[in-house]
Amino acid sequence: MNVELMAKTQVFTTVESLQQHLSETRPNASVGFVPTMGALHGAHMTLVRAAMECDVVVVSIFVNPTQFNEASDLEKYPRTLESDLKQLEEVTDCVVFAPTVGEMYPEGHVPTRLDLGQIAVGMEGAARPGHFDGVVEVVYRLFEIVKPTKAYFGEKDYQQLAIVRLMVRELDLPLEIVGCPTYREPGGLAASSRNLRLSVEEREKALILYQSLAFAKEHQDEYSPEEMRNEIHERFETSDLNLAYINFVDVDTFEEVTSWSENTRGFIAAKCGEIHLLDNLAMA
Ligand code: AMP
């Protein structure tokens, strides 16, 4: 089915119709692919703008059930297709792939699994068991369908970006992964579809995530990584958010560091009410 909702944005819901469109209209075009779960915001648009270096931009909108480890989080994930299409329309004419779960994972579908090693052990891997297996499954399947030349991922989900890079390397997939800088709201809060569920007050309180990372970056000379973790834990004790983790890791190994280096990145996650928020920042 091909639903032409707007002049420039074409929405496909089946694999066959998407592939037919791509092969018929632009057979030799380079394809820039932006996978999303919808509820699009400014950050997604920066990825779309980056993808415009390719001849054709494909954006997928699919809330992937296999990467949610909490049923209520999946159920409450915002779904805003109409506004998503409107925002895309304002940026460029792109091809949208918005499949159903059955289309993505038909009967007999075998999920791709990989040994993700140390990258997936800590932080989001520990906080959300099975999450990264779901990410590998959906990203592999999307790559198989879209066959992009380049795919664009945000550094806001840095661990995810590292896992996608690992997958491409391990499976020798023929595409380039492009990491895009974290897009922030005024004050520093990393833009996220989950922010839609925060009240104005909660958004204010959630600034503590970025502020903690910025503090760590600025004051690393005064603390060891371990002391900095303790300092940030203390700061959260007087906040309304529940700190899930604050880790300083080497981005090549994803091992926690005992001293600061060019390779150190801070990762933080906390619950604001029932909403899981995360952020990360290079310490160099
Ligand atoms: P999502 O729809 O949340 O799965 O995100 C789709 C893509 O947008 C992923 O590659 C995310 O890393 C990226 N993304 C989401 N929020 C941000 C942000 N604030 N800055 C940069 N990239 C982001």
CSV table of C-alpha atoms and ligand atoms in Angstrom, one decimal, residues 34-47 60 62 67 77 152-158 160-161 178 180-185 189-195 279, ligand 1:
chain,number,residue,atom,x,y,z
A,34,VAL,CA,17.2,7.5,9.6
A,35,PRO,CA,15.5,4.8,11.8
A,36,THR,CA,13.2,6.2,14.4
A,37,MET,CA,10.3,5.2,16.7
A,38,GLY,CA,8.4,8.3,15.7
A,39,ALA,CA,7.2,11.1,18.0
A,40,LEU,CA,9.6,13.1,16.0
A,41,HIS,CA,11.3,16.3,17.4
A,42,GLY,CA,14.2,18.6,16.6
A,43,ALA,CA,16.8,15.9,17.2
A,44,HIS,CA,15.3,13.6,14.6
A,45,MET,CA,15.3,16.5,12.1
A,46,THR,CA,19.0,17.0,12.6
A,47,LEU,CA,19.5,13.4,11.6
A,60,SER,CA,11.4,4.6,9.3
A,62,PHE,CA,8.3,1.9,14.0
A,67,GLN,CA,13.4,-3.5,22.5
A,77,TYR,CA,5.3,5.4,24.1
A,152,TYR,CA,22.3,8.0,10.8
A,153,PHE,CA,22.1,7.5,14.6
A,154,GLY,CA,22.2,10.0,17.5
A,155,GLU,CA,25.0,10.2,20.0
A,156,LYS,CA,22.4,10.7,22.6
A,157,ASP,CA,22.0,6.9,22.5
A,158,TYR,CA,25.7,6.4,22.5
A,160,GLN,CA,23.2,2.0,20.9
A,161,LEU,CA,25.4,3.7,18.3
A,178,VAL,CA,27.1,8.2,10.8
A,180,CYS,CA,25.2,12.7,15.0
A,181,PRO,CA,25.7,15.0,18.0
A,182,THR,CA,23.2,15.1,20.8
A,183,TYR,CA,20.5,17.8,20.2
A,184,ARG,CA,19.5,19.6,23.4
A,185,GLU,CA,16.6,21.7,24.5
A,189,LEU,CA,18.1,18.6,28.5
A,190,ALA,CA,18.7,16.1,25.7
A,191,ALA,CA,15.7,16.1,23.4
A,192,SER,CA,13.8,12.8,23.7
A,193,SER,CA,10.3,11.6,22.7
A,194,ARG,CA,9.9,10.6,26.3
A,195,ASN,CA,10.2,14.3,27.3
A,279,ASP,CA,22.4,11.4,28.6
B,1,AMP,P1,14.2,7.2,18.7
B,1,AMP,O1,13.1,7.6,17.9
B,1,AMP,O2,14.2,7.8,20.1
B,1,AMP,O3,14.5,5.7,18.6
B,1,AMP,O4,15.5,7.9,18.1
B,1,AMP,C1,15.8,7.7,16.7
B,1,AMP,C2,17.2,8.3,16.4
B,1,AMP,O5,17.2,9.6,16.9
B,1,AMP,C3,18.2,7.5,17.2
B,1,AMP,O6,19.4,7.3,16.4
B,1,AMP,C4,18.5,8.4,18.4
B,1,AMP,O7,19.8,8.3,18.9
B,1,AMP,C5,18.3,9.7,17.7
B,1,AMP,N1,18.0,10.8,18.8
B,1,AMP,C6,17.0,10.8,19.6
B,1,AMP,N2,17.1,11.9,20.5
B,1,AMP,C7,18.3,12.5,20.1
B,1,AMP,C8,18.9,13.7,20.5
B,1,AMP,N3,18.5,14.4,21.5
B,1,AMP,N4,20.1,14.0,19.9
B,1,AMP,C9,20.6,13.3,18.9
B,1,AMP,N5,20.0,12.2,18.4
B,1,AMP,C10,18.9,11.8,19.0
